[in-house]
XYZ file of N, CA and C in Angstrom:
717
model
N 241.612 22.289 -155.988
C 241.138 21.279 -156.573
C 239.568 21.097 -156.125
N 238.649 20.580 -156.987
C 237.286 20.796 -156.764
C 237.026 19.252 -155.690
N 237.487 18.066 -156.340
C 237.313 17.011 -155.390
C 238.904 16.587 -154.903
N 238.780 16.421 -153.749
C 239.962 15.864 -153.020
C 239.661 14.565 -152.444
N 240.656 13.587 -152.488
C 240.613 12.279 -152.082
C 241.859 11.980 -151.412
N 241.881 11.894 -150.153
C 243.279 11.844 -149.450
C 243.415 10.602 -148.748
N 244.473 9.713 -148.974
C 244.909 8.622 -148.263
C 243.752 7.660 -147.689
N 242.754 7.453 -148.722
C 241.619 6.536 -148.572
C 242.100 5.016 -148.402
N 241.444 4.569 -147.272
C 241.562 3.020 -147.056
C 240.355 2.508 -146.747
N 240.032 1.288 -147.210
C 238.965 0.540 -146.907
C 239.300 -0.959 -146.740
N 239.228 -1.630 -145.469
C 239.552 -2.786 -145.152
C 238.403 -3.691 -144.382
N 238.030 -4.743 -144.888
C 237.086 -5.416 -143.974
C 237.768 -5.765 -142.749
N 236.805 -5.932 -141.696
C 237.232 -6.138 -140.396
C 237.983 -7.378 -140.238
N 237.742 -8.379 -140.732
C 238.539 -9.751 -140.753
C 239.497 -10.089 -141.857
N 239.740 -9.001 -142.562
C 240.819 -9.227 -143.518
C 242.011 -8.676 -143.331
N 243.048 -9.399 -143.760
C 244.464 -8.817 -143.454
C 245.022 -7.779 -144.502
N 244.097 -7.839 -145.831
C 244.607 -6.893 -146.949
C 243.469 -5.840 -147.101
N 243.791 -4.648 -147.400
C 242.975 -3.698 -147.801
C 242.410 -3.615 -149.137
N 241.168 -3.384 -149.250
C 240.461 -3.419 -150.717
C 241.043 -2.139 -151.473
N 241.096 -1.043 -150.630
C 241.487 0.296 -151.049
C 242.440 0.704 -150.031
N 243.773 1.045 -150.817
C 244.944 1.264 -149.787
C 245.524 2.459 -150.248
N 245.401 3.712 -149.338
C 246.152 4.583 -149.427
C 245.940 5.489 -150.741
N 244.625 5.590 -151.210
C 244.122 5.992 -152.525
C 243.971 7.786 -152.340
N 244.806 8.532 -153.242
C 244.767 9.734 -153.202
C 244.464 10.156 -154.736
N 243.656 11.288 -154.899
C 243.135 11.852 -156.036
C 242.593 13.338 -155.917
N 243.207 13.968 -156.798
C 242.650 15.543 -157.042
C 241.795 15.631 -158.304
N 240.816 16.141 -158.355
C 240.048 16.525 -159.730
C 239.796 17.796 -159.885
N 240.014 18.614 -160.938
C 239.376 19.820 -161.240
C 237.898 19.751 -161.418
N 237.383 20.941 -161.404
C 236.042 21.206 -161.739
C 235.768 20.876 -163.328
N 234.738 20.134 -163.425
C 234.429 19.789 -164.989
C 235.570 18.784 -165.719
N 236.412 18.223 -164.653
C 237.250 17.236 -165.502
C 236.574 15.783 -165.303
N 236.769 15.084 -166.339
C 236.347 13.678 -166.258
C 237.626 12.681 -166.193
N 237.510 11.796 -165.055
C 238.647 11.087 -164.667
C 238.170 9.499 -164.974
N 239.061 8.890 -165.713
C 238.485 7.461 -165.670
C 239.419 6.704 -164.630
N 238.902 5.809 -163.774
C 239.623 4.772 -162.937
C 239.786 3.466 -163.698
N 240.709 3.080 -164.277
C 240.839 1.776 -165.230
C 241.451 0.448 -164.362
N 240.842 -0.634 -164.364
C 241.421 -1.455 -163.771
C 240.579 -2.711 -163.800
N 241.291 -4.125 -163.590
C 240.445 -5.176 -163.912
C 239.498 -5.447 -162.903
N 238.582 -6.580 -163.036
C 237.604 -6.929 -161.877
C 238.355 -7.249 -160.847
N 237.893 -6.664 -159.616
C 238.586 -7.091 -158.385
C 239.757 -6.068 -157.852
N 239.820 -5.067 -158.798
C 240.938 -4.051 -158.367
C 240.556 -3.054 -157.353
N 239.159 -2.891 -157.000
C 238.873 -2.082 -156.120
C 237.888 -0.827 -156.686
N 237.561 -0.889 -157.956
C 236.782 0.115 -158.440
C 235.439 0.408 -157.742
N 234.806 -0.762 -157.764
C 233.262 -0.363 -157.306
C 233.402 -0.172 -155.742
N 234.246 -0.643 -155.113
C 234.434 -0.084 -153.593
C 234.819 1.256 -153.615
N 235.449 1.735 -154.438
C 235.918 3.007 -154.491
C 234.525 4.103 -154.798
N 233.381 3.561 -155.683
C 232.476 4.217 -155.895
C 231.605 4.297 -154.685
N 231.360 3.108 -154.050
C 230.584 2.995 -152.877
C 230.976 3.880 -151.717
N 232.515 4.020 -151.470
C 232.796 5.048 -150.459
C 232.556 6.203 -150.739
N 232.673 6.675 -152.204
C 232.331 8.141 -152.638
C 230.871 8.389 -152.410
N 230.087 7.508 -152.840
C 228.681 7.978 -152.857
C 228.069 7.839 -151.110
N 228.826 7.151 -150.298
C 228.443 6.825 -149.035
C 227.860 5.682 -148.541
N 228.096 4.617 -149.448
C 227.192 3.459 -149.127
C 228.198 2.491 -148.278
N 229.579 3.090 -148.126
C 230.597 2.453 -147.145
C 231.380 3.320 -146.439
N 231.755 3.192 -145.231
C 232.401 3.976 -144.505
C 234.124 3.811 -144.496
N 234.884 4.674 -144.882
C 236.382 4.211 -145.045
C 237.050 3.874 -143.691
N 238.013 2.977 -143.790
C 238.764 2.644 -142.664
C 239.598 4.059 -142.198
N 240.000 4.639 -143.165
C 240.770 5.940 -142.888
C 240.972 6.741 -144.131
N 241.346 8.103 -143.939
C 241.298 8.954 -145.167
C 239.997 9.822 -145.207
N 240.349 10.742 -146.353
C 239.192 11.819 -146.319
C 238.593 11.887 -147.640
N 237.547 12.617 -147.752
C 237.072 12.965 -149.088
C 236.402 14.322 -149.171
N 236.754 15.121 -149.989
C 235.942 16.604 -149.916
C 235.555 17.024 -151.186
N 234.588 17.863 -151.478
C 234.073 18.289 -152.599
C 233.854 19.919 -152.115
N 234.547 20.536 -153.365
C 234.361 21.954 -153.464
C 234.711 22.406 -151.634
N 235.756 22.001 -151.177
C 236.082 22.360 -150.100
C 235.318 22.005 -148.649
N 234.158 21.020 -148.918
C 233.237 20.513 -147.962
C 233.633 19.152 -147.681
N 234.099 18.818 -146.544
C 234.343 17.506 -146.033
C 233.115 16.554 -146.045
N 232.877 15.464 -146.749
C 232.033 14.649 -146.955
C 232.325 13.410 -145.915
N 233.545 13.201 -145.824
C 233.722 12.011 -144.724
C 235.229 12.202 -144.282
N 235.513 12.078 -143.141
C 236.739 11.639 -142.697
C 236.639 11.202 -141.081
N 237.769 11.045 -140.439
C 237.607 10.557 -139.080
C 236.346 11.256 -138.218
N 236.061 12.389 -138.272
C 235.120 13.022 -137.606
C 233.773 13.541 -138.403
N 233.627 13.277 -139.728
C 232.642 13.534 -140.443
C 232.099 12.325 -141.328
N 230.802 12.339 -141.566
C 230.189 11.554 -142.381
C 228.759 12.112 -142.673
N 228.836 12.800 -144.019
C 227.659 13.211 -144.771
C 226.831 11.905 -145.186
N 225.593 12.000 -145.037
C 224.610 10.745 -145.507
C 224.610 10.787 -147.177
N 224.393 9.818 -147.772
C 224.447 9.726 -149.019
C 223.521 10.668 -149.955
N 222.394 10.764 -149.594
C 221.274 11.831 -149.984
C 221.793 13.187 -149.907
N 222.820 13.584 -149.017
C 223.257 15.019 -148.787
C 224.471 15.137 -149.659
N 224.876 14.258 -150.300
C 226.451 14.499 -150.677
C 226.386 15.225 -152.080
N 225.142 15.342 -152.652
C 225.296 15.855 -153.998
C 225.807 15.163 -155.237
N 225.964 13.713 -154.962
C 226.695 13.145 -155.723
C 225.603 12.069 -156.690
N 225.853 12.034 -157.903
C 224.844 11.117 -158.872
C 225.683 10.140 -159.262
N 224.962 9.080 -159.875
C 225.521 7.821 -160.288
C 224.793 7.237 -161.226
N 225.400 6.808 -162.582
C 224.724 6.056 -163.268
C 225.118 4.659 -163.322
N 224.269 3.628 -163.285
C 224.710 2.146 -162.978
C 224.992 1.641 -164.250
N 225.582 0.409 -164.168
C 225.603 -0.641 -165.256
C 224.248 -0.979 -165.797
N 223.292 -1.131 -165.151
C 221.720 -1.500 -165.681
C 220.967 -0.333 -165.777
N 221.473 0.888 -165.547
C 220.730 2.121 -165.791
C 219.510 2.406 -164.708
N 219.043 1.389 -164.254
C 218.299 1.247 -162.833
C 217.098 2.384 -163.138
N 216.521 2.414 -164.138
C 215.513 3.229 -164.583
C 214.035 2.605 -163.895
N 213.272 3.111 -163.523
C 211.736 2.817 -163.045
C 211.052 2.241 -164.220
N 210.782 0.961 -164.249
C 209.815 0.433 -165.234
C 208.596 1.110 -165.408
N 207.987 1.349 -164.432
C 206.670 1.893 -164.143
C 206.348 3.239 -164.391
N 207.572 4.082 -164.812
C 207.537 5.497 -164.845
C 207.868 5.845 -166.200
N 207.300 6.710 -166.803
C 207.546 7.438 -168.371
C 208.992 8.101 -168.032
N 209.451 8.176 -169.133
C 210.686 9.192 -169.321
C 210.656 10.248 -168.632
N 209.736 11.118 -168.597
C 209.562 12.372 -167.768
C 209.574 12.204 -166.285
N 208.839 11.053 -165.910
C 208.892 10.882 -164.488
C 210.183 10.249 -163.835
N 210.783 9.449 -164.878
C 212.142 9.117 -164.280
C 213.213 10.285 -163.955
N 213.153 11.121 -165.049
C 213.912 12.329 -164.971
C 213.570 13.194 -163.633
N 212.405 13.425 -163.387
C 211.866 14.230 -162.400
C 212.022 13.587 -160.950
N 212.202 12.341 -160.952
C 212.495 11.744 -159.600
C 213.258 12.293 -158.640
N 214.446 12.641 -159.087
C 215.439 13.191 -158.219
C 215.189 14.511 -157.933
N 214.365 15.315 -158.419
C 214.128 16.983 -158.110
C 213.591 17.209 -157.187
N 214.143 17.647 -156.152
C 213.353 18.039 -154.823
C 213.104 19.312 -154.544
N 212.709 19.875 -153.794
C 212.456 21.338 -153.156
C 212.253 22.234 -154.537
N 211.380 21.829 -155.396
C 211.355 22.588 -156.717
C 209.795 22.957 -156.976
N 209.212 23.848 -157.638
C 207.841 23.703 -157.950
C 207.643 23.053 -159.052
N 206.248 22.845 -159.068
C 206.031 21.952 -160.300
C 206.402 22.515 -161.635
N 206.416 23.846 -161.850
C 206.768 24.655 -163.024
C 208.432 24.298 -162.974
N 209.116 24.634 -162.136
C 210.383 24.497 -162.040
C 211.129 23.049 -162.535
N 210.275 21.949 -161.991
C 210.506 20.547 -162.202
C 210.446 20.343 -163.654
N 209.310 20.721 -164.342
C 209.016 20.521 -165.636
C 210.181 21.286 -166.394
N 210.500 22.481 -166.112
C 211.368 23.347 -166.867
C 212.754 22.380 -166.875
N 213.282 21.971 -165.768
C 214.401 21.359 -165.829
C 214.338 19.980 -166.394
N 212.988 19.402 -166.490
C 213.046 18.003 -167.354
C 213.040 18.419 -168.844
N 212.437 19.424 -169.343
C 212.376 19.807 -170.597
C 213.747 20.009 -170.907
N 214.646 20.959 -170.051
C 216.161 21.051 -170.299
C 216.732 19.718 -170.903
N 216.509 18.859 -169.677
C 217.338 17.581 -169.960
C 216.674 16.807 -171.094
N 215.635 16.714 -171.423
C 215.168 16.169 -172.639
C 215.760 16.648 -173.837
N 215.918 17.931 -173.907
C 216.544 18.525 -175.164
C 217.877 18.205 -175.246
N 218.554 18.143 -173.892
C 220.204 17.713 -173.760
C 220.368 16.500 -174.401
N 219.520 15.655 -174.108
C 219.637 14.214 -174.492
C 219.079 13.850 -175.986
N 218.477 14.921 -176.597
C 217.510 14.682 -177.842
C 216.498 13.580 -177.781
N 215.874 13.646 -176.664
C 214.725 12.552 -176.477
C 213.354 13.334 -176.243
N 213.163 14.509 -176.676
C 211.925 15.382 -176.090
C 210.854 14.521 -176.785
N 210.744 13.948 -177.962
C 209.723 13.198 -178.422
C 209.362 12.114 -177.665
N 210.221 11.330 -176.800
C 210.034 10.302 -176.390
C 209.819 10.408 -174.679
N 209.086 11.529 -174.453
C 208.922 11.899 -173.003
C 207.941 11.186 -172.307
N 206.794 10.696 -173.023
C 205.751 10.049 -172.352
C 206.023 8.352 -172.561
N 207.210 7.965 -173.059
C 207.521 6.607 -173.062
C 207.959 5.895 -172.021
N 207.743 4.669 -171.820
C 208.166 3.811 -170.616
C 209.628 3.297 -171.278
N 210.560 2.769 -170.007
C 211.767 2.306 -170.324
C 211.712 1.024 -171.499
N 210.798 0.240 -171.329
C 210.637 -0.903 -172.449
C 210.403 -0.479 -173.695
N 210.085 0.611 -173.905
C 209.804 0.992 -175.099
C 210.969 1.762 -175.947
N 212.040 1.899 -175.111
C 213.231 2.570 -175.651
C 214.475 1.523 -176.053
N 215.394 1.799 -176.778
C 216.570 1.197 -177.100
C 217.309 1.040 -176.046
N 218.380 0.519 -175.966
C 219.491 0.444 -174.951
C 220.263 1.782 -174.994
N 220.689 2.242 -175.958
C 221.200 3.651 -176.126
C 220.256 4.567 -175.668
N 218.990 4.643 -175.971
C 218.066 5.722 -175.372
C 218.019 5.435 -173.697
N 217.796 4.368 -173.267
C 217.767 4.113 -171.886
C 218.958 4.661 -171.045
N 220.206 4.522 -171.649
C 221.308 5.323 -171.187
C 221.436 6.570 -171.102
N 220.757 7.221 -172.072
C 220.650 8.832 -172.084
C 219.750 9.277 -171.017
N 218.765 8.461 -170.811
C 217.500 8.804 -169.693
C 218.270 8.681 -168.463
N 218.932 7.719 -168.364
C 219.672 7.570 -167.117
C 220.796 8.878 -166.750
N 221.271 9.161 -167.850
C 222.182 10.157 -167.698
C 221.422 11.499 -167.342
N 220.263 11.605 -167.883
C 219.399 12.869 -167.834
C 218.754 12.920 -166.173
N 218.661 11.583 -165.810
C 218.001 11.774 -164.471
C 219.102 12.020 -163.393
N 220.317 11.679 -163.683
C 221.603 11.902 -162.727
C 222.090 13.222 -163.061
N 221.850 13.775 -164.032
C 222.308 15.369 -164.543
C 221.209 16.103 -163.775
N 220.069 15.704 -163.731
C 218.827 16.753 -163.546
C 218.997 17.618 -162.120
N 219.440 17.054 -160.980
C 219.638 17.631 -159.791
C 220.828 18.557 -159.577
N 221.513 18.511 -160.908
C 222.986 19.384 -160.836
C 224.040 18.819 -159.795
N 224.310 17.485 -159.863
C 225.127 17.053 -158.827
C 226.564 17.657 -159.025
N 227.116 17.833 -157.753
C 228.522 18.281 -157.748
C 229.601 17.214 -158.449
N 229.350 16.154 -158.273
C 230.173 15.017 -158.962
C 229.073 13.977 -159.482
N 229.511 13.224 -160.643
C 228.824 12.410 -161.128
C 229.667 11.043 -161.567
N 229.212 9.861 -160.878
C 230.043 8.515 -161.004
C 229.337 7.652 -161.894
N 230.151 6.875 -162.823
C 229.717 6.075 -163.648
C 230.266 4.958 -163.324
N 229.465 3.669 -163.267
C 229.944 2.441 -163.325
C 229.763 1.362 -164.200
N 230.759 1.309 -164.997
C 230.833 0.479 -166.347
C 229.577 0.711 -166.994
N 229.172 1.811 -167.460
C 227.780 1.945 -167.905
C 227.582 1.529 -169.499
N 228.645 1.217 -170.113
C 228.539 0.685 -171.258
C 228.293 -0.662 -171.590
N 228.645 -1.603 -170.488
C 228.746 -2.826 -170.438
C 227.563 -3.463 -171.130
N 226.381 -3.074 -171.159
C 225.149 -3.700 -171.649
C 224.969 -3.371 -173.009
N 225.713 -2.476 -173.749
C 225.419 -1.929 -175.295
C 226.155 -2.815 -176.114
N 225.834 -2.933 -177.315
C 226.549 -3.733 -178.479
C 227.711 -2.760 -178.917
N 228.614 -3.204 -179.495
C 229.984 -2.552 -179.823
C 229.469 -1.171 -180.490
N 228.746 -1.245 -181.523
C 228.469 -0.224 -182.694
C 227.739 0.953 -181.653
N 226.718 0.586 -181.007
C 226.189 1.606 -179.843
C 227.024 2.144 -178.973
N 228.029 1.312 -178.421
C 229.115 1.911 -177.592
C 229.853 3.017 -178.157
N 230.323 3.042 -179.341
C 230.982 4.268 -180.108
C 230.101 5.360 -180.170
N 228.856 5.151 -180.540
C 228.112 6.309 -180.468
C 227.971 7.085 -179.104
N 227.405 6.159 -178.191
C 227.339 6.938 -176.830
C 228.546 7.397 -176.179
N 229.614 6.601 -176.424
C 230.604 7.412 -175.721
C 231.048 8.821 -176.137
N 230.718 9.140 -177.413
C 231.091 10.388 -178.024
C 229.789 11.214 -177.565
N 228.564 10.879 -177.338
C 227.673 11.741 -176.997
C 227.777 12.029 -175.349
N 228.228 11.074 -174.824
C 228.368 11.142 -173.243
C 229.349 12.334 -172.835
N 230.576 12.013 -173.646
C 231.746 13.286 -173.497
C 231.152 14.679 -173.680
N 230.562 14.767 -174.621
C 230.096 16.028 -175.285
C 228.975 16.683 -174.333
N 228.153 15.885 -173.771
C 227.117 16.371 -172.666
C 227.751 16.681 -171.493
N 228.806 15.870 -171.078
C 229.771 15.992 -169.808
C 230.308 17.478 -169.788
N 230.594 17.597 -170.846
C 231.582 18.976 -171.193
C 230.817 20.167 -171.187
N 229.656 19.806 -172.058
C 228.666 21.230 -172.184
C 228.179 21.618 -171.040
N 227.840 20.550 -169.951
C 227.421 20.955 -168.739
C 228.503 21.253 -167.816
N 229.640 20.878 -167.908
C 230.727 21.219 -167.075
C 230.614 20.362 -165.687
N 230.455 19.048 -165.848
C 230.045 18.234 -164.842
C 231.192 17.388 -164.468
N 231.682 17.620 -163.437
C 232.891 16.662 -162.864
C 232.486 15.285 -162.542
N 233.387 14.383 -163.213
C 232.975 13.025 -163.454
C 233.945 12.100 -163.054
N 233.774 10.936 -162.649
C 234.675 9.847 -162.183
C 234.047 8.570 -162.844
N 234.661 7.987 -163.907
C 234.097 6.907 -164.713
C 234.999 5.684 -164.313
N 234.491 4.710 -163.949
C 235.206 3.237 -163.642
C 234.893 2.164 -164.677
N 235.955 1.567 -164.891
C 235.750 0.806 -166.175
C 236.934 -0.261 -166.216
N 236.811 -1.470 -166.785
C 237.907 -2.394 -167.113
C 238.219 -2.267 -168.470
N 237.604 -1.263 -169.491
C 237.642 -1.359 -170.734
C 238.337 -0.014 -171.050
N 239.657 -0.331 -171.953
C 240.517 0.733 -172.360
C 239.871 1.611 -173.261
N 239.192 1.251 -174.220
C 238.649 1.900 -175.100
C 237.691 3.005 -174.441
N 236.744 2.525 -173.725
C 235.850 3.498 -172.818
C 236.942 4.596 -172.244
N 237.915 4.241 -171.349
C 238.724 5.178 -170.756
C 239.332 5.985 -171.786
N 239.887 5.784 -172.838
C 240.530 6.559 -173.890
C 239.355 7.452 -174.498
N 238.514 7.071 -174.750
C 237.106 7.877 -175.414
C 236.747 8.917 -174.437
N 236.725 8.671 -173.388
C 235.947 9.570 -172.450
C 236.765 10.461 -171.496
N 237.847 9.949 -171.105
C 238.512 10.860 -169.866
C 239.436 11.700 -170.422
N 239.731 12.639 -169.614
C 240.793 13.623 -169.522
C 241.989 13.285 -168.959
N 241.923 12.291 -168.054
C 242.946 11.744 -167.121
C 242.580 10.166 -166.969
N 243.471 9.427 -166.939
C 243.409 7.892 -166.776
C 244.090 7.432 -165.358
N 243.600 6.973 -164.474
C 244.045 6.464 -163.370
C 244.147 4.954 -163.285
N 245.264 4.052 -163.248
C 245.376 3.034 -163.167
C 245.225 2.281 -161.847
N 244.423 1.421 -161.559
C 243.855 0.939 -160.374
C 244.340 -0.565 -160.253
N 245.257 -1.249 -159.146
C 245.496 -2.408 -159.215
C 245.529 -2.851 -157.822
N 244.761 -3.970 -157.366
C 244.551 -4.300 -155.809
C 244.288 -3.260 -154.849
N 243.647 -2.311 -155.481
C 243.213 -1.096 -154.501
C 244.148 -0.171 -154.431
N 245.365 -0.143 -155.007
C 246.596 1.070 -155.055
C 246.495 1.650 -156.412
N 246.758 2.980 -156.339
C 246.820 3.617 -157.676
C 248.310 3.333 -158.397
N 248.035 3.329 -159.271
C 249.306 2.933 -160.406
C 249.633 3.962 -161.013
N 249.874 4.138 -162.409
C 250.234 5.208 -163.051
C 249.011 6.105 -163.453
N 249.398 7.336 -163.670
C 248.274 8.405 -164.217
C 248.751 8.688 -165.360
N 247.785 8.440 -166.383
C 248.042 8.882 -167.763
C 247.115 9.814 -168.378
N 247.663 10.395 -169.513
C 246.717 11.032 -170.404
C 246.177 10.008 -171.325
N 245.132 10.091 -171.865
C 244.423 8.968 -172.898
C 245.278 8.620 -174.094
N 246.099 9.719 -174.518
C 247.101 9.266 -175.571
C 248.415 8.520 -175.092
N 248.516 8.497 -173.894
C 249.565 7.794 -173.523
C 249.417 6.225 -173.048
N 248.079 5.755 -173.061
C 247.465 4.788 -172.621
C 248.226 3.397 -173.513
N 248.157 3.605 -174.736
C 248.293 2.640 -175.809
C 249.889 2.149 -175.598
N 250.820 2.942 -175.315
C 252.291 2.753 -175.238
C 252.651 2.251 -173.731
N 251.622 2.269 -172.823
C 252.087 2.252 -171.648
C 252.523 0.620 -171.350
N 252.889 0.637 -170.098
C 253.140 -0.865 -169.368
C 252.000 -1.430 -169.267
N 250.980 -0.811 -168.957
C 249.548 -1.429 -168.682
C 249.022 -2.270 -169.819
N 249.148 -1.802 -171.408
C 248.721 -2.165 -172.215
C 249.755 -3.465 -172.909
N 250.999 -3.436 -172.586
C 251.670 -4.306 -172.790
C 251.590 -5.541 -171.853
N 251.192 -5.381 -170.635
C 250.950 -6.469 -169.793
C 249.655 -7.310 -170.219
N 248.461 -6.208 -170.712
C 247.234 -6.887 -171.032
C 247.503 -7.556 -172.326
N 248.249 -7.109 -173.399
C 248.423 -8.076 -174.688
C 249.248 -9.037 -174.363
N 250.096 -9.242 -173.459
C 250.793 -10.543 -173.060
C 250.099 -11.343 -172.287
N 249.093 -11.159 -171.627
C 247.964 -11.821 -171.084
C 248.846 -11.943 -169.571
N 249.598 -10.912 -169.217
C 249.979 -10.931 -167.581
C 249.053 -10.456 -166.845
N 248.960 -10.954 -165.605
C 248.111 -10.052 -164.445
C 248.636 -8.624 -164.366
N 247.555 -7.720 -164.394
C 247.859 -6.399 -164.549
C 247.683 -5.988 -163.022
């Protein structure tokens, strides 16, 4: 498997309960996995552990057979080759679209950087917007620029933290379809955390249910509608 998360645990020093407890997950190269759970289920903590903003209490994470964290190893965030698209896109307001995309490109010549930016602009269909600033773009366009910036360095793993929450319902439908198509076209291994069942079904190859930091069922998108998760959701029970 391309990504291996084994027995991951995260617990605050003064807390009796783990935020993430015995979390294990294997992901194939190019697979899109959605972590679905309510607020407080541990989704954001999991992302922070993956990207290296937190140190797990125990367990290990490896990507392409390279250990990035365990009892004896801790690879710094900037050396993990992991990209992330945030809820608010986190674009630099004083930079043009081109400069935002180019920002994460290191150890490339000027010509190589521009070639990569041109490829990303073509991929997200925003070539004609290359000299605009974020405030001149719609929410959907900002989302695509954030995706292009994350994809430009060719990350081993791409993480998404509820990236559609700031978009209106009509735009969410369009962006979901575009995002999945781009991720599949680039064969980008991705983890998408969300509380929204529609997002999970539209994007994922597999859905992992997370409750109080513990992995619940693993489902195909077609299985979610008839699952106990949806039954509890409809009846208002805590999931």
